[in-house]
mmCIF file of C-alpha atoms in Angstrom:
data_model
loop_
_atom_site.group_PDB
_atom_site.id
_atom_site.type_symbol
_atom_site.label_atom_id
_atom_site.label_comp_id
_atom_site.label_asym_id
_atom_site.label_seq_id
_atom_site.Cartn_x
_atom_site.Cartn_y
_atom_site.Cartn_z
ATOM 1 C CA UNK V 13 -15.367 2.912 -8.686
ATOM 2 C CA UNK V 14 -13.663 -0.372 -7.986
ATOM 3 C CA UNK V 15 -13.839 -1.298 -4.344
ATOM 4 C CA UNK V 16 -12.070 -4.018 -2.420
ATOM 5 C CA UNK V 17 -13.674 -4.842 0.897
ATOM 6 C CA UNK V 18 -11.687 -6.740 3.475
ATOM 7 C CA UNK V 19 -13.021 -8.661 6.443
ATOM 8 C CA UNK V 20 -12.674 -8.820 9.292
ATOM 9 C CA UNK V 21 -11.208 -5.399 9.989
ATOM 10 C CA UNK V 22 -9.570 -6.605 13.196
ATOM 11 C CA UNK V 23 -8.594 -10.046 14.438
ATOM 12 C CA UNK V 24 -6.920 -10.953 17.704
ATOM 13 C CA UNK V 25 -6.014 -14.603 18.225
ATOM 14 C CA UNK V 26 -3.742 -16.819 20.277
ATOM 15 C CA UNK V 27 -0.559 -18.326 18.915
ATOM 16 C CA UNK V 28 -1.253 -21.654 17.214
ATOM 17 C CA UNK V 29 -4.764 -20.818 16.015
ATOM 18 C CA UNK V 30 -5.816 -20.839 12.374
ATOM 19 C CA UNK V 31 -7.494 -17.910 10.646
ATOM 20 C CA UNK V 32 -8.884 -16.768 7.318
ATOM 21 C CA UNK V 33 -9.248 -13.221 6.053
ATOM 22 C CA UNK V 34 -11.225 -12.182 3.009
ATOM 23 C CA UNK V 35 -11.029 -9.679 0.177
ATOM 24 C CA UNK V 36 -14.227 -9.185 -1.827
ATOM 25 C CA UNK V 37 -15.373 -7.052 -4.733
ATOM 26 C CA UNK V 38 -18.179 -6.796 -7.261
ATOM 27 C CA UNK V 39 -15.570 -6.153 -9.971
ATOM 28 C CA UNK V 40 -13.547 -8.697 -11.912
ATOM 29 C CA UNK V 41 -9.795 -8.294 -11.684
ATOM 30 C CA UNK V 42 -7.013 -9.522 -13.932
ATOM 31 C CA UNK V 43 -4.877 -10.245 -10.874
ATOM 32 C CA UNK V 44 -4.821 -9.622 -7.144
ATOM 33 C CA UNK V 45 -2.028 -9.035 -4.674
ATOM 34 C CA UNK V 46 -1.623 -9.475 -0.931
ATOM 35 C CA UNK V 47 0.703 -7.277 1.108
ATOM 36 C CA UNK V 48 1.705 -7.407 4.780
ATOM 37 C CA UNK V 49 2.567 -4.230 6.645
ATOM 38 C CA UNK V 50 4.373 -4.514 9.965
ATOM 39 C CA UNK V 51 4.105 -1.666 12.494
ATOM 40 C CA UNK V 52 6.244 1.301 11.473
ATOM 41 C CA UNK V 53 7.063 -0.114 8.049
ATOM 42 C CA UNK V 54 5.745 0.058 4.501
ATOM 43 C CA UNK V 55 3.690 -2.735 2.923
ATOM 44 C CA UNK V 56 5.630 -5.673 1.495
ATOM 45 C CA UNK V 57 4.283 -7.882 -1.280
ATOM 46 C CA UNK V 58 3.486 -11.454 -0.218
ATOM 47 C CA UNK V 59 1.949 -12.917 -3.362
ATOM 48 C CA UNK V 60 0.197 -12.205 -6.656
ATOM 49 C CA UNK V 61 -2.626 -14.473 -7.857
ATOM 50 C CA UNK V 62 -3.587 -14.371 -11.493
ATOM 51 C CA UNK V 63 -5.786 -17.297 -12.523
ATOM 52 C CA UNK V 64 -9.355 -17.874 -11.301
ATOM 53 C CA UNK V 65 -9.329 -20.671 -8.708
ATOM 54 C CA UNK V 66 -5.576 -20.400 -8.227
ATOM 55 C CA UNK V 67 -4.115 -21.455 -4.883
ATOM 56 C CA UNK V 68 -0.649 -20.370 -3.793
ATOM 57 C CA UNK V 69 1.171 -21.387 -0.639
ATOM 58 C CA UNK V 70 3.862 -19.450 1.176
ATOM 59 C CA UNK V 71 4.949 -21.554 4.170
ATOM 60 C CA UNK V 72 1.953 -21.379 6.576
ATOM 61 C CA UNK V 73 0.046 -18.902 4.386
ATOM 62 C CA UNK V 74 -2.395 -20.117 1.712
ATOM 63 C CA UNK V 75 -3.819 -17.667 -0.805
ATOM 64 C CA UNK V 76 -6.777 -18.381 -3.065
ATOM 65 C CA UNK V 77 -8.207 -16.386 -5.964
ATOM 66 C CA UNK V 78 -11.929 -16.879 -6.531
ATOM 67 C CA UNK V 79 -13.103 -18.726 -9.626
ATOM 68 C CA UNK V 80 -14.748 -15.543 -10.946
ATOM 69 C CA UNK V 81 -11.692 -13.421 -10.043
ATOM 70 C CA UNK V 82 -13.809 -11.141 -7.835
ATOM 71 C CA UNK V 83 -12.559 -12.272 -4.440
ATOM 72 C CA UNK V 84 -9.629 -13.776 -2.609
ATOM 73 C CA UNK V 85 -8.817 -15.304 0.752
ATOM 74 C CA UNK V 86 -5.739 -15.668 2.901
ATOM 75 C CA UNK V 87 -5.559 -18.565 5.347
ATOM 76 C CA UNK V 88 -2.864 -18.749 8.020
ATOM 77 C CA UNK V 89 -2.204 -22.068 9.726
ATOM 78 C CA UNK V 90 -0.831 -22.163 13.269
ATOM 79 C CA UNK V 91 -0.424 -18.399 13.534
ATOM 80 C CA UNK V 92 2.671 -17.033 15.240
ATOM 81 C CA UNK V 93 3.383 -13.626 16.839
ATOM 82 C CA UNK V 94 5.557 -12.808 13.817
ATOM 83 C CA UNK V 95 2.407 -12.891 11.665
ATOM 84 C CA UNK V 96 1.127 -9.778 13.462
ATOM 85 C CA UNK V 97 0.498 -6.911 11.076
ATOM 86 C CA UNK V 98 -1.874 -5.277 8.624
ATOM 87 C CA UNK V 99 -2.827 -7.464 5.649
ATOM 88 C CA UNK V 100 -3.829 -5.536 2.535
ATOM 89 C CA UNK V 101 -5.261 -6.846 -0.704
ATOM 90 C CA UNK V 102 -4.810 -4.825 -3.895
ATOM 91 C CA UNK V 103 -5.743 -5.116 -7.548
ATOM 92 C CA UNK V 104 -4.933 -3.204 -10.737
ATOM 93 C CA UNK V 105 -7.421 -0.502 -11.638
ATOM 94 C CA UNK V 106 -9.230 -0.796 -14.954
ATOM 95 C CA UNK V 107 -8.268 1.617 -17.771
ATOM 96 C CA UNK V 108 -4.993 2.040 -15.977
ATOM 97 C CA UNK V 109 -2.427 4.113 -17.832
ATOM 98 C CA UNK V 110 -0.618 4.703 -14.548
ATOM 99 C CA UNK V 111 -0.310 1.038 -13.487
ATOM 100 C CA UNK V 112 -2.213 2.003 -10.364
ATOM 101 C CA UNK V 113 -3.564 -0.321 -7.711
ATOM 102 C CA UNK V 114 -6.715 -0.053 -5.671
ATOM 103 C CA UNK V 115 -6.249 -1.192 -2.071
ATOM 104 C CA UNK V 116 -8.656 -2.713 0.406
ATOM 105 C CA UNK V 117 -9.004 -1.221 3.874
ATOM 106 C CA UNK V 118 -6.942 -4.024 5.412
ATOM 107 C CA UNK V 119 -7.266 -6.621 8.152
ATOM 108 C CA UNK V 120 -5.283 -5.852 11.281
ATOM 109 C CA UNK V 121 -4.081 -9.120 12.832
ATOM 110 C CA UNK V 122 -2.654 -9.521 16.300
ATOM 111 C CA UNK V 123 -1.279 -12.896 17.350
ATOM 112 C CA UNK V 124 -0.725 -13.174 21.080
ATOM 113 C CA UNK V 125 1.933 -15.523 22.486
ATOM 114 C CA UNK K 46 19.972 -2.018 -3.970
ATOM 115 C CA UNK K 47 18.348 0.211 -1.366
ATOM 116 C CA UNK K 48 14.914 -0.024 -3.038
ATOM 117 C CA UNK K 49 12.674 2.905 -2.119
ATOM 118 C CA UNK K 50 13.990 5.336 0.472
ATOM 119 C CA UNK K 51 12.090 8.161 2.182
ATOM 120 C CA UNK K 52 13.182 11.051 4.353
ATOM 121 C CA UNK K 53 12.474 12.228 6.949
ATOM 122 C CA UNK K 54 11.157 9.359 9.074
ATOM 123 C CA UNK K 55 9.228 11.661 11.405
ATOM 124 C CA UNK K 56 8.269 15.326 11.301
ATOM 125 C CA UNK K 57 6.141 17.701 13.335
ATOM 126 C CA UNK K 58 4.847 20.825 11.590
ATOM 127 C CA UNK K 59 2.923 23.832 12.789
ATOM 128 C CA UNK K 60 -0.244 24.846 10.954
ATOM 129 C CA UNK K 61 0.659 26.876 7.879
ATOM 130 C CA UNK K 62 4.233 25.622 7.564
ATOM 131 C CA UNK K 63 5.493 23.926 4.414
ATOM 132 C CA UNK K 64 7.755 20.949 3.854
ATOM 133 C CA UNK K 65 8.959 18.490 1.228
ATOM 134 C CA UNK K 66 8.908 14.748 1.717
ATOM 135 C CA UNK K 67 11.700 13.099 -0.230
ATOM 136 C CA UNK K 68 11.432 9.793 -2.103
ATOM 137 C CA UNK K 69 14.128 8.047 -4.125
ATOM 138 C CA UNK K 70 14.192 4.648 -5.835
ATOM 139 C CA UNK K 71 17.172 2.881 -7.372
ATOM 140 C CA UNK K 72 15.306 0.207 -9.360
ATOM 141 C CA UNK K 73 14.924 2.305 -12.529
ATOM 142 C CA UNK K 74 11.141 2.106 -12.189
ATOM 143 C CA UNK K 75 9.084 4.383 -14.419
ATOM 144 C CA UNK K 76 6.008 4.501 -12.168
ATOM 145 C CA UNK K 77 6.015 6.168 -8.763
ATOM 146 C CA UNK K 78 3.243 6.918 -6.286
ATOM 147 C CA UNK K 79 2.495 8.830 -3.119
ATOM 148 C CA UNK K 80 -0.054 7.469 -0.648
ATOM 149 C CA UNK K 81 -1.312 8.570 2.720
ATOM 150 C CA UNK K 82 -2.442 6.154 5.391
ATOM 151 C CA UNK K 83 -4.620 7.433 8.205
ATOM 152 C CA UNK K 84 -4.813 5.499 11.508
ATOM 153 C CA UNK K 85 -6.507 2.136 11.074
ATOM 154 C CA UNK K 86 -7.147 2.746 7.395
ATOM 155 C CA UNK K 87 -5.879 1.549 4.039
ATOM 156 C CA UNK K 88 -3.915 3.561 1.480
ATOM 157 C CA UNK K 89 -5.202 6.555 -0.439
ATOM 158 C CA UNK K 90 -3.409 7.684 -3.604
ATOM 159 C CA UNK K 91 -2.325 11.331 -3.557
ATOM 160 C CA UNK K 92 -0.316 11.692 -6.792
ATOM 161 C CA UNK K 93 1.413 9.428 -9.249
ATOM 162 C CA UNK K 94 3.942 9.663 -12.068
ATOM 163 C CA UNK K 95 4.406 7.489 -15.159
ATOM 164 C CA UNK K 96 7.879 8.816 -15.886
ATOM 165 C CA UNK K 97 10.202 11.777 -15.583
ATOM 166 C CA UNK K 98 8.379 15.028 -16.317
ATOM 167 C CA UNK K 99 4.881 13.498 -16.069
ATOM 168 C CA UNK K 100 2.678 13.638 -12.970
ATOM 169 C CA UNK K 101 -1.045 13.292 -12.334
ATOM 170 C CA UNK K 102 -3.533 13.560 -9.501
ATOM 171 C CA UNK K 103 -4.772 10.605 -7.546
ATOM 172 C CA UNK K 104 -7.752 10.296 -5.211
ATOM 173 C CA UNK K 105 -6.781 12.955 -2.614
ATOM 174 C CA UNK K 106 -4.448 15.566 -4.214
ATOM 175 C CA UNK K 107 -5.702 18.754 -2.502
ATOM 176 C CA UNK K 108 -3.033 20.492 -0.433
ATOM 177 C CA UNK K 109 -0.145 18.651 -2.113
ATOM 178 C CA UNK K 110 2.141 19.065 -5.097
ATOM 179 C CA UNK K 111 4.710 16.813 -6.748
ATOM 180 C CA UNK K 112 7.460 16.967 -9.324
ATOM 181 C CA UNK K 113 9.399 14.320 -11.217
ATOM 182 C CA UNK K 114 12.552 15.803 -12.705
ATOM 183 C CA UNK K 115 14.423 12.473 -12.728
ATOM 184 C CA UNK K 116 13.464 8.791 -12.878
ATOM 185 C CA UNK K 117 14.824 8.266 -9.357
ATOM 186 C CA UNK K 118 13.231 11.118 -7.388
ATOM 187 C CA UNK K 119 9.599 11.937 -6.668
ATOM 188 C CA UNK K 120 9.281 14.578 -3.905
ATOM 189 C CA UNK K 121 5.931 15.491 -2.332
ATOM 190 C CA UNK K 122 5.419 19.107 -1.312
ATOM 191 C CA UNK K 123 2.981 20.205 1.396
ATOM 192 C CA UNK K 124 2.094 23.872 1.267
ATOM 193 C CA UNK K 125 0.281 25.502 4.205
ATOM 194 C CA UNK K 126 0.085 22.385 6.363
ATOM 195 C CA UNK K 127 -3.247 21.642 8.047
ATOM 196 C CA UNK K 128 -4.151 19.222 10.876
ATOM 197 C CA UNK K 129 -6.064 17.130 8.323
ATOM 198 C CA UNK K 130 -2.702 16.289 6.728
ATOM 199 C CA UNK K 131 -1.548 14.465 9.850
ATOM 200 C CA UNK K 132 -0.896 10.993 8.496
ATOM 201 C CA UNK K 133 1.742 8.479 7.476
ATOM 202 C CA UNK K 134 2.973 9.027 3.922
ATOM 203 C CA UNK K 135 4.291 6.215 1.754
ATOM 204 C CA UNK K 136 6.113 6.434 -1.530
ATOM 205 C CA UNK K 137 6.034 3.424 -3.868
ATOM 206 C CA UNK K 138 7.311 2.436 -7.289
ATOM 207 C CA UNK K 139 6.689 -0.226 -9.898
ATOM 208 C CA UNK K 140 8.255 -1.281 -13.165
ATOM 209 C CA UNK K 141 6.725 -2.193 -16.514
ATOM 210 C CA UNK K 142 6.908 -5.967 -16.090
ATOM 211 C CA UNK K 143 4.855 -8.237 -13.865
ATOM 212 C CA UNK K 144 1.440 -7.417 -12.447
ATOM 213 C CA UNK K 145 1.956 -3.853 -11.161
ATOM 214 C CA UNK K 146 3.460 -5.119 -7.896
ATOM 215 C CA UNK K 147 4.526 -2.088 -5.904
ATOM 216 C CA UNK K 148 7.610 -1.571 -3.769
ATOM 217 C CA UNK K 149 7.114 0.731 -0.791
ATOM 218 C CA UNK K 150 9.378 2.967 1.216
ATOM 219 C CA UNK K 151 9.393 2.894 5.031
ATOM 220 C CA UNK K 152 7.089 5.897 5.341
ATOM 221 C CA UNK K 153 7.148 9.403 6.828
ATOM 222 C CA UNK K 154 5.020 10.007 9.929
ATOM 223 C CA UNK K 155 3.817 13.612 9.819
ATOM 224 C CA UNK K 156 1.995 15.440 12.609
ATOM 225 C CA UNK K 157 0.538 18.910 12.054
ATOM 226 C CA UNK K 158 -0.257 20.803 15.263
#
């Protein structure tokens, strides 16, 4: 079974602080995705990382894929209340005729004004 | 494009009742999925479909059924609802290009009393 473990599970910070959340596995993945889910909504794709060591930036969000393609991190600079939500990492399952993803348990972020 | 739409948004059922959760996508995606998300948790795959007329079980299929008569529609049927089925249900779809990035509907919040 492929497992994605996310940490921390919960994070509550003040506006303006920086933070990093992690997605780890013992499996190697061909790619990895990060989604954000706002309260009462479905998850929305933020980014896909494909190459080991790859870094992608999306405004104040920086995503990194580990060199061995087993882990990833998401760093937010100067967090804002609009960043509040559940951050999920996901990766394609192996032997995957159904194009299925396996999801981590998520990091629930609250940014207080 | 509306993307992935789900109805209803909210529903309360009594134990033993049945209902169908509707899901429609207008992106001509072959792959569709049903997930449940319990409070504070990630997503668990209930059923998936690789195209019209083809469905298969995911991680937690017991108590549910699906059908896929058209590319656009993928309804989820609950027979004999139980309190353990209280959850938020998300439908998602993906195409054949890219890295299996999934597009999610807004969810159905179901309570079984």
